[in-house]
Short mmCIF file of C-alpha atoms and ligand atoms in Angstrom, two decimals:
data_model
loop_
_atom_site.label_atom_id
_atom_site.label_comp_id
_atom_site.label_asym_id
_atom_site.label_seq_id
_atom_site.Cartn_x
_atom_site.Cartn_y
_atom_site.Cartn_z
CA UNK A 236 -0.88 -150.18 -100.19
CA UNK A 237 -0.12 -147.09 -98.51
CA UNK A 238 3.32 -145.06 -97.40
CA UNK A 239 4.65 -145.56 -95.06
CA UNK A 240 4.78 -142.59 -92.99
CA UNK A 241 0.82 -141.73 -94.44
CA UNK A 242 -1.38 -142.87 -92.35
CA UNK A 243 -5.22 -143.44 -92.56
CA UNK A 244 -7.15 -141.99 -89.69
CA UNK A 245 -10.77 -142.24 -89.26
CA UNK A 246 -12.07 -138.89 -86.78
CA UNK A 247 -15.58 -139.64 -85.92
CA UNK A 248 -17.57 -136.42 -85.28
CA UNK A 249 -15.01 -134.63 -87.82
CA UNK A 250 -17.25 -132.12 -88.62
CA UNK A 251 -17.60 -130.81 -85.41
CA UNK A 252 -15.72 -127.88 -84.06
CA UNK A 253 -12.59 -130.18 -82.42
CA UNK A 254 -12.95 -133.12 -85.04
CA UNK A 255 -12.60 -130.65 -88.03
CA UNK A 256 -9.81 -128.78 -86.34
CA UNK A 257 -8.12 -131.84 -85.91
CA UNK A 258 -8.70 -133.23 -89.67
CA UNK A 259 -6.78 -129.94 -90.65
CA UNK A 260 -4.03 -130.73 -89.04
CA UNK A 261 -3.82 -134.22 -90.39
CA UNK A 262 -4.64 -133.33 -93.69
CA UNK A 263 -1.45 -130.85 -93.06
CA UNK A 264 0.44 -133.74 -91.74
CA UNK A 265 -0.12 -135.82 -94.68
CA UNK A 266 -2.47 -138.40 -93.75
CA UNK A 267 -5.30 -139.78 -95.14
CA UNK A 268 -8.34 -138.61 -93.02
CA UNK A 269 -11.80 -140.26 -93.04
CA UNK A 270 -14.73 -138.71 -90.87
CA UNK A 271 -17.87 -140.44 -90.04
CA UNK A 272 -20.13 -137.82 -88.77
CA UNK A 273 -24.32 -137.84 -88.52
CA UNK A 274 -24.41 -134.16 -88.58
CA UNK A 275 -26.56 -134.10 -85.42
CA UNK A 276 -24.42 -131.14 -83.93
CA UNK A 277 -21.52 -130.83 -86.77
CA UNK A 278 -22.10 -129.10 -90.42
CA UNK A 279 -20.88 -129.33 -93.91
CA UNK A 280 -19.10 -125.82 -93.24
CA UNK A 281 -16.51 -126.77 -91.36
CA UNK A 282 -15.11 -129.17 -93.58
CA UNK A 283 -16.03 -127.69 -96.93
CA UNK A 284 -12.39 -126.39 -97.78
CA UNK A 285 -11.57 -130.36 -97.63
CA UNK A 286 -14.18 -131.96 -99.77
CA UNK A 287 -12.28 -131.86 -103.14
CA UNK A 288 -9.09 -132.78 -101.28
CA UNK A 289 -8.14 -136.39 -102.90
CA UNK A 290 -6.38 -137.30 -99.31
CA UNK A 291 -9.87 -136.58 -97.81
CA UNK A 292 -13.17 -138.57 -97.61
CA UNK A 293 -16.63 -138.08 -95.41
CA UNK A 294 -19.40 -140.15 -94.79
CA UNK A 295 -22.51 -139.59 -93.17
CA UNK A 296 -22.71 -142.16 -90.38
CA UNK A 297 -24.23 -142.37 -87.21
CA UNK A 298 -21.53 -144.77 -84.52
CA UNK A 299 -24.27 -146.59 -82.83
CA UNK A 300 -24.11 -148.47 -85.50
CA UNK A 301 -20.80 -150.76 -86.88
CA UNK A 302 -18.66 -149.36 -89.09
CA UNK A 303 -16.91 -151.25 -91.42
CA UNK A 304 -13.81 -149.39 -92.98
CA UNK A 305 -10.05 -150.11 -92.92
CA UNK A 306 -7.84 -147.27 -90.98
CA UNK A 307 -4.37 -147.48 -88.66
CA UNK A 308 -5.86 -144.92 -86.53
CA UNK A 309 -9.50 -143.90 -84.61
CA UNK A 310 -9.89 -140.71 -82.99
CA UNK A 311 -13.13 -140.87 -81.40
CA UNK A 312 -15.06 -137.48 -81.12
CA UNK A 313 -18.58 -138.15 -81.85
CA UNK A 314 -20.84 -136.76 -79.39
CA UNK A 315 -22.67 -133.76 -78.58
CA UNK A 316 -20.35 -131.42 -76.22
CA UNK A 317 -22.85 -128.56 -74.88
CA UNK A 318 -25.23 -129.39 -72.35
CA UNK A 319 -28.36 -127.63 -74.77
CA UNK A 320 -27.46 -130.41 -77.47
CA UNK A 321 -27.07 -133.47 -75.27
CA UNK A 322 -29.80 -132.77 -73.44
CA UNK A 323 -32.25 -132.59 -76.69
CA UNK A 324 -32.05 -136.06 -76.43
CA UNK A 325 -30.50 -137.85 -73.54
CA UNK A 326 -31.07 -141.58 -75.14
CA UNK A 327 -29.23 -140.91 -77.89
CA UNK A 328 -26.16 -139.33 -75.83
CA UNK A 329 -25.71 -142.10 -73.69
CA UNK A 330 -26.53 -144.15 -76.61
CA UNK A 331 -23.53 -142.40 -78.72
CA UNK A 332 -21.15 -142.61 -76.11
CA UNK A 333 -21.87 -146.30 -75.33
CA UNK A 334 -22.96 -148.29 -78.01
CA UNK A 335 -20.48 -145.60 -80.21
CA UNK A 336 -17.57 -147.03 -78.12
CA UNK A 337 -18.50 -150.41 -78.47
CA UNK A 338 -18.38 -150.04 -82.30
CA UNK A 339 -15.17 -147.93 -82.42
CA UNK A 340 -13.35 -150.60 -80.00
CA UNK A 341 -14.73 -153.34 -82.13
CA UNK A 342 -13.26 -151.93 -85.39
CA UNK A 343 -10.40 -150.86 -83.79
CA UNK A 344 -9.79 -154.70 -82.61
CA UNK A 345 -10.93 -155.91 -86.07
CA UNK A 346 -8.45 -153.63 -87.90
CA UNK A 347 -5.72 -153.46 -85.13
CA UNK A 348 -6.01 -149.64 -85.07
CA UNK A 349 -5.04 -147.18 -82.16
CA UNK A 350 -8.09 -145.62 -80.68
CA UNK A 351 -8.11 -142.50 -78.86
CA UNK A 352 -10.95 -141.09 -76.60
CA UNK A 353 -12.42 -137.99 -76.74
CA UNK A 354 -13.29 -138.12 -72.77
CA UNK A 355 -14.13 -135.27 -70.96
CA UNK A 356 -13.57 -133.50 -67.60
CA UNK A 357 -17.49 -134.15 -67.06
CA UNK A 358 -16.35 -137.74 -65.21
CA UNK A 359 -14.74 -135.38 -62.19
CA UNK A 360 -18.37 -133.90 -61.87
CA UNK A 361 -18.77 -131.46 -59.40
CA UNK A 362 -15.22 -131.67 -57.85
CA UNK A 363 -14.58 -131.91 -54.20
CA UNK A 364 -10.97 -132.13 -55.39
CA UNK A 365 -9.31 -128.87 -56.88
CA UNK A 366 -7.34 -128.92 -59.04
CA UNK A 367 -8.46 -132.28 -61.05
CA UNK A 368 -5.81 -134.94 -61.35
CA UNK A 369 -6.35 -138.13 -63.23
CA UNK A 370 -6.19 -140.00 -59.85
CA UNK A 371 -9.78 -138.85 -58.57
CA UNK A 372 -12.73 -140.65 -59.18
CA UNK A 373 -14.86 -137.92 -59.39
CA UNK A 374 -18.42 -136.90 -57.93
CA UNK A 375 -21.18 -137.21 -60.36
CA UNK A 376 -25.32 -137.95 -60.30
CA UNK A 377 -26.50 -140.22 -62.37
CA UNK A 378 -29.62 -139.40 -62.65
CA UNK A 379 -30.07 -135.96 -63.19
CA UNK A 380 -29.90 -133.95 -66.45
CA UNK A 381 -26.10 -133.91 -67.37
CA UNK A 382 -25.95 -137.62 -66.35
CA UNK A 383 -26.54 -138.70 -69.88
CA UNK A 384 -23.12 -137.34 -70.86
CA UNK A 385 -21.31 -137.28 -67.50
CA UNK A 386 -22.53 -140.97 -67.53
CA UNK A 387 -21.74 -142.20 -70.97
CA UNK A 388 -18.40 -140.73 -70.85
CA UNK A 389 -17.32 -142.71 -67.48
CA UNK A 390 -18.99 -145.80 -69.12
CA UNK A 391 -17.00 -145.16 -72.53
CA UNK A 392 -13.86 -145.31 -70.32
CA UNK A 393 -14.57 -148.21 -68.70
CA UNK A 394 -14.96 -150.03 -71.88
CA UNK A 395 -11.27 -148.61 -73.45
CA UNK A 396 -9.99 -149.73 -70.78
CA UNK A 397 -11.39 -153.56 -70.86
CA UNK A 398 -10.64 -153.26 -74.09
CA UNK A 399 -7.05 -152.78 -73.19
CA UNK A 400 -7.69 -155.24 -70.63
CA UNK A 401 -9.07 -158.38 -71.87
CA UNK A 402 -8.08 -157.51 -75.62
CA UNK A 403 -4.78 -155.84 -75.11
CA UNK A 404 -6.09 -152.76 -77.81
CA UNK A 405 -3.85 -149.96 -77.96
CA UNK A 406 -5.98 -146.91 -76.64
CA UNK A 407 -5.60 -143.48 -75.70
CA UNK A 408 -8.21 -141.33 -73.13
CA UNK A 409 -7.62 -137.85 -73.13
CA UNK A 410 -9.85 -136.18 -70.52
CA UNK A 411 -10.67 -132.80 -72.23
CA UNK A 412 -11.21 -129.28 -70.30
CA UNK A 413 -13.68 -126.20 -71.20
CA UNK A 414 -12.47 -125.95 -75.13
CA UNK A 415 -13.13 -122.58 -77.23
CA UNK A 416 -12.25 -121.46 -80.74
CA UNK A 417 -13.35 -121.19 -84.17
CA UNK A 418 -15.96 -123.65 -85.43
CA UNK A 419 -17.96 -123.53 -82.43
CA UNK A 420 -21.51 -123.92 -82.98
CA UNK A 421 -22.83 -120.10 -82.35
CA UNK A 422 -25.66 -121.30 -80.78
CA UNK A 423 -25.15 -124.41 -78.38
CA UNK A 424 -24.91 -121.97 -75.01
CA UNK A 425 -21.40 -122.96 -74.54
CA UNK A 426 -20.21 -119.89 -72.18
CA UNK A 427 -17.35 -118.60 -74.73
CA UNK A 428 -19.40 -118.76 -77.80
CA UNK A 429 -22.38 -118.01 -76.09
CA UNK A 430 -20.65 -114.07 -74.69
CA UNK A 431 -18.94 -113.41 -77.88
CA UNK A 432 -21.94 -114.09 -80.15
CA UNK A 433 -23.96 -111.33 -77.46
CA UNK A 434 -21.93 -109.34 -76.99
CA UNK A 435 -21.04 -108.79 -80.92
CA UNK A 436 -25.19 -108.49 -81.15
CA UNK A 437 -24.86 -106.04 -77.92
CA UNK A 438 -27.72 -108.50 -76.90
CA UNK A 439 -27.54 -108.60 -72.95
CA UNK A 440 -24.59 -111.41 -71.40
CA UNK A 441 -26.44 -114.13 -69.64
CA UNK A 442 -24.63 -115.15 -66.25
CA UNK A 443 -25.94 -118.23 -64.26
CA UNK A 444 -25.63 -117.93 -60.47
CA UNK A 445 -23.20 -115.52 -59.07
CA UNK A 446 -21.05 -115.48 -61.88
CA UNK A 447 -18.19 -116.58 -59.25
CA UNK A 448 -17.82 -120.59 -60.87
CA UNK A 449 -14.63 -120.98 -62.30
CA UNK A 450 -14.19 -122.41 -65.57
CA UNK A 451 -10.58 -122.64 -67.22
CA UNK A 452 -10.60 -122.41 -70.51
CA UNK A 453 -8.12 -124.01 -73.47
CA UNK A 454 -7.43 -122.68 -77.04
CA UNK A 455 -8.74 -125.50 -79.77
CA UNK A 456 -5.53 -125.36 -81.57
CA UNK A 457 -3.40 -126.45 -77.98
CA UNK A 458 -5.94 -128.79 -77.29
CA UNK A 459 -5.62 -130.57 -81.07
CA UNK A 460 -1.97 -130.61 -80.45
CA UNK A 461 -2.16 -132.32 -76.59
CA UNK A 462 -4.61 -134.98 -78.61
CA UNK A 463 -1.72 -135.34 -81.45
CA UNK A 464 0.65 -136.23 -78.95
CA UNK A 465 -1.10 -138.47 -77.37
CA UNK A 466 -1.31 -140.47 -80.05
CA UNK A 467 1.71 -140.41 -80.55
CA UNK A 468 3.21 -141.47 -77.46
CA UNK A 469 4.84 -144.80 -76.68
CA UNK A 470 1.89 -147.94 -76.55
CA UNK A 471 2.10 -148.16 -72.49
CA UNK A 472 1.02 -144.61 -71.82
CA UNK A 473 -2.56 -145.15 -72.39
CA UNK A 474 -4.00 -142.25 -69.84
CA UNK A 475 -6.46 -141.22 -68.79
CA UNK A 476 -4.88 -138.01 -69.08
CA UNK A 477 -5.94 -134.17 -68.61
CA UNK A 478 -5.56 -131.78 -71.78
CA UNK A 479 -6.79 -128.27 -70.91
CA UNK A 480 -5.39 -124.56 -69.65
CA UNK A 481 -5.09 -124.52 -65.65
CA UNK A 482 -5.72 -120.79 -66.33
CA UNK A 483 -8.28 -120.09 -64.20
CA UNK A 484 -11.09 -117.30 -64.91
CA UNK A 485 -14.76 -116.80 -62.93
CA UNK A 486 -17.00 -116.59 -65.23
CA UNK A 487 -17.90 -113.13 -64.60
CA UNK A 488 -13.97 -112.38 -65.56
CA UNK A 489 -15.05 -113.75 -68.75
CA UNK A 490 -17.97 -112.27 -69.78
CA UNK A 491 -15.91 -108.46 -68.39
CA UNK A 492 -13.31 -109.62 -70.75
CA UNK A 493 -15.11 -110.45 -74.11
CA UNK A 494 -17.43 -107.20 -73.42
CA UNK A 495 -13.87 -105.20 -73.55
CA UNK A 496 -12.74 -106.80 -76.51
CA UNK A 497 -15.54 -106.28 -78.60
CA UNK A 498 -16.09 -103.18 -77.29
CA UNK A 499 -19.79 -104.04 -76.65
CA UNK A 500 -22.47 -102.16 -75.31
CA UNK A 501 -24.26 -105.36 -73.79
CA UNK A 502 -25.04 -105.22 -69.90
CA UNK A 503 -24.86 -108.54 -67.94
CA UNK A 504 -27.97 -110.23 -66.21
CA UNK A 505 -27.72 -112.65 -64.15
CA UNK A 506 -30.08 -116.35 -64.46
CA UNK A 507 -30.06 -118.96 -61.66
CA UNK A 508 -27.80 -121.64 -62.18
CA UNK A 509 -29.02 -124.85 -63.75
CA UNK A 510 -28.99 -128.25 -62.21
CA UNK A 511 -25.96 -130.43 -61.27
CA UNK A 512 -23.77 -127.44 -62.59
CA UNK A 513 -19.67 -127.74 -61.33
CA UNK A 514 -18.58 -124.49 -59.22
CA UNK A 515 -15.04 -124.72 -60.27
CA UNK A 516 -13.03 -126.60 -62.71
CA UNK A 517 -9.23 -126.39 -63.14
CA UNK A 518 -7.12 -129.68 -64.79
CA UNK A 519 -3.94 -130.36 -63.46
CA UNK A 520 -1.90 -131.25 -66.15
CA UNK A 521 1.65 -132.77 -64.95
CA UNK A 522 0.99 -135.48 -66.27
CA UNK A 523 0.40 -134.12 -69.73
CA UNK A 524 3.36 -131.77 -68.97
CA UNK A 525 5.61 -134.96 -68.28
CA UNK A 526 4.53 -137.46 -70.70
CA UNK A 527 3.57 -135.65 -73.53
CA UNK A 528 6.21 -132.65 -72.61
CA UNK A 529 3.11 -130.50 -73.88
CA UNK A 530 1.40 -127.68 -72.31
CA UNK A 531 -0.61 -125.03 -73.64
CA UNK A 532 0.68 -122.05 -75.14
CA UNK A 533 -2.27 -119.74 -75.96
CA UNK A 534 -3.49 -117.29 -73.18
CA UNK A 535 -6.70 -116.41 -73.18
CA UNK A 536 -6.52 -113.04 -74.40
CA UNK A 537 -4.83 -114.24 -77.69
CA UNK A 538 -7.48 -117.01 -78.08
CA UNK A 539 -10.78 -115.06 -77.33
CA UNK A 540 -9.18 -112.74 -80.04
CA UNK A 541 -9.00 -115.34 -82.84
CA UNK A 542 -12.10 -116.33 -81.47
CA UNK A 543 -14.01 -113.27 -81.74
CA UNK A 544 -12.82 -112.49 -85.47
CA UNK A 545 -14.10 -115.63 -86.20
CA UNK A 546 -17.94 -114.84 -84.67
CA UNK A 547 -17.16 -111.15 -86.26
CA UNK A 548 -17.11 -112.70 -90.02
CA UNK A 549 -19.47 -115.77 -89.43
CA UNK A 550 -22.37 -112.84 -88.34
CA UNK A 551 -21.40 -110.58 -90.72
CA UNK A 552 -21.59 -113.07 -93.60
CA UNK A 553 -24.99 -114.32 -91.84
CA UNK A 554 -26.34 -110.89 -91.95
CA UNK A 555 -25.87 -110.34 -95.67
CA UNK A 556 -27.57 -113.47 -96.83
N1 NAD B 892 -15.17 -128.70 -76.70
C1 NAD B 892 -15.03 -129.02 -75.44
O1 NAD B 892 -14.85 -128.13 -74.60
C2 NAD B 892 -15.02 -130.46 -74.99
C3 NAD B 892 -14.78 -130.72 -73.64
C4 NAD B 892 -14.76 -132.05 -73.23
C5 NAD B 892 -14.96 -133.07 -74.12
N2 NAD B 892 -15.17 -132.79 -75.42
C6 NAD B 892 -15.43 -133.92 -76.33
O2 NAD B 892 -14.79 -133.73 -77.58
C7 NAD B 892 -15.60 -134.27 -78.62
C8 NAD B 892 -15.84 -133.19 -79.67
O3 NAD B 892 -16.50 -132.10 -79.07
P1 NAD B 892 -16.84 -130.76 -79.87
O4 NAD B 892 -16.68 -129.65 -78.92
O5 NAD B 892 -16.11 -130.75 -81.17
O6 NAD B 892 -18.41 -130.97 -80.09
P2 NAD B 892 -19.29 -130.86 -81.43
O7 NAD B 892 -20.71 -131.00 -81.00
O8 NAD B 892 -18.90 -129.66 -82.21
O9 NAD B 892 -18.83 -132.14 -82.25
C9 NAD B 892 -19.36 -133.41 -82.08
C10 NAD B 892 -19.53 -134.05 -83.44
O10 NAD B 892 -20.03 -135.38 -83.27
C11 NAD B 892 -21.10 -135.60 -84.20
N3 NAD B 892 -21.96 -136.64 -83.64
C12 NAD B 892 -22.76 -136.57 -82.54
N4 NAD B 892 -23.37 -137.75 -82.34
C13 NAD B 892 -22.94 -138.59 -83.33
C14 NAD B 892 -23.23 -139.93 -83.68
N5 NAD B 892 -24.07 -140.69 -82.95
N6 NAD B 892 -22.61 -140.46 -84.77
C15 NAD B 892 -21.76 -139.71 -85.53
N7 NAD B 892 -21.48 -138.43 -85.25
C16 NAD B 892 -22.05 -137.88 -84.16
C17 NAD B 892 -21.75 -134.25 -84.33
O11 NAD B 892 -22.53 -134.10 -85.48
C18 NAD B 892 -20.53 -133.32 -84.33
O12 NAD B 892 -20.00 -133.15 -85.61
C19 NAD B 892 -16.88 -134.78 -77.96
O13 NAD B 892 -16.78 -136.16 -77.77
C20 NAD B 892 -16.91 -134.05 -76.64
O14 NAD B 892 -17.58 -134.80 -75.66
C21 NAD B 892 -15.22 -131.50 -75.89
#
């Protein structure tokens, strides 16, 4: 039996950097919050403060295979975000995005949950349409070196939406923007985490290209609450829709930025840009703005500070073990 305003949520890849933000908040909220998580790119860490919570329960699961538990709600995270991780082993990615939706859908149908999508701004590719809105189908490879994500991504939405389709499931796709805060792997070359954790080091700032891409960039705590909301909303908004900041930075802004904040001493050098890599990326989010009535409310000095005391204390703590 449970209350009826508790609800239990399962958040596959909850201890990840988004999934374990997001189990704080509904943990805060009151519900009942299961991860499944293989700890491929999560950790123990970020969900340690929960583990003797009574309201709280983890398992060690990988989603390419069923899952057989009994929740009202599926957020559905699991998957290697940073290009370094889900290219260790492309296979798998694809493998986690589309066999993983397969079992989440399937559960979801067996259990008549909600299931959200983690999707990602990856299905727009590298945009000939600026800024992204929902309505464009996006320009990707699929066969070069982010196609294992970009790929499994546009396939995972495919199959929420014959879900919806043939099965009439109640989903959710959020399409999610350039994400940054604390919990962020130090070490998975994401460009935020990547510049703070240098430029605390005063190692030298690695810049692909010209530095000129653009890349907007969205606090984790606005992001958690766009995903929240979606949720939420009424059964026939289903998406996809944009969360992100349409803030829009080059990356050399950023890397100018974080070296002021810190006060660094690191210089930047400049690497040719990898493969398949988008020149500019900026959501539109009216829809978001008019559905949801959310939008974020971070700037990017305010995050990158929270940000950087995070990196300050998790490389201070690392340097006196
Ligand atoms: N952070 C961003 O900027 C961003 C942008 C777009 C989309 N997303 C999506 O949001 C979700 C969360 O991203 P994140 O930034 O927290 O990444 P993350 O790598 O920190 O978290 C992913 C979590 O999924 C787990 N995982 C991976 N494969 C799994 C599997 N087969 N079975 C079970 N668990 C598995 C990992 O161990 C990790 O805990 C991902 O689906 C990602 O594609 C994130």
């Amino acid at each position: 039996m449970k209350s009826l305003t508790r609800k239990r949520v399962l958040i596959t890849g909850g201890a990840g950097f988004l999934g374990s933000n997001l189990a704080d908040r509904m943990i805060a909220a009151g519900h009942d919050v299961l991860v499944a998580d293989n700890f491929f790119t999560g950790t123990k860490d970020n969900i340690l403060h929960l583990l003797d919570n009574p309201h709280f329960e983890l398992i060690r699961h990988n989603i390419t295979f069923p899952l057989y538990v009994e929740v009202d709600e599926i957020f559905n995270l699991a998957c290697p975000a940073s290009p370094i991780h889900y290219q260790f082993d492309p296979v798998q990615t694809t493998k986690t995005s589309v066999h993983g939706a397969i079992n989440m859908l399937g559960l979801a149908k067996r259990v008549k949950a909600k299931i959200l999508q983690a999707s990602t701004s990856e299905v727009y590719g590298d945009p000939e349409v600026h800024p992204q809105v929902e309505s464009y189908w996006g320009r990707v490879n699929c066969t070069g070196i982010r196609s294992c994500y970009d790929e499994g991504k546009r396939c995972a939405e495919t199959l929420f939406f014959d879900y919806w389709r043939q099965y009439k499931l109640r989903i959710k796709v959020i399409r999610i923007f350039n994400t940054y805060g604390p919990r962020m792997h130090p070490n998975d070359g994401r460009v935020v985490s990547n510049f703070i954790v240098q430029a605390l080091q005063n190692q030298d700032i690695t810049l692909y290209g010209s530095g000129n891409q653009t890349r907007s960039f969205c606090y984790c705590d606005d992001l958690i609450e766009g995903m929240i909301r979606m949720m939420d909303s009424e059964d026939d908004f289903i998406g996809p829709v944009n969360i992100g900041n349409p803030g829009e930075f080059t990356i050399r802004e950023l890397a100018e930025k974080v070296i002021a904040m810190t006060g660094s001493k690191s210089k930047i050098v400049y690497q040719p840009l990898p493969q398949d890599d988008p020149k500019q990326r900026r959501p539109d989010i009216s829809l978001a703005k008019e559905k949801l009535d959310w939008q974020p409310t971070i700037n990017l000095d305010e995050g990158l500070k929270r940000t950087i005391a995070y990196f300050d204390q998790l490389l201070t703590q690392r340097n006196s073990n």
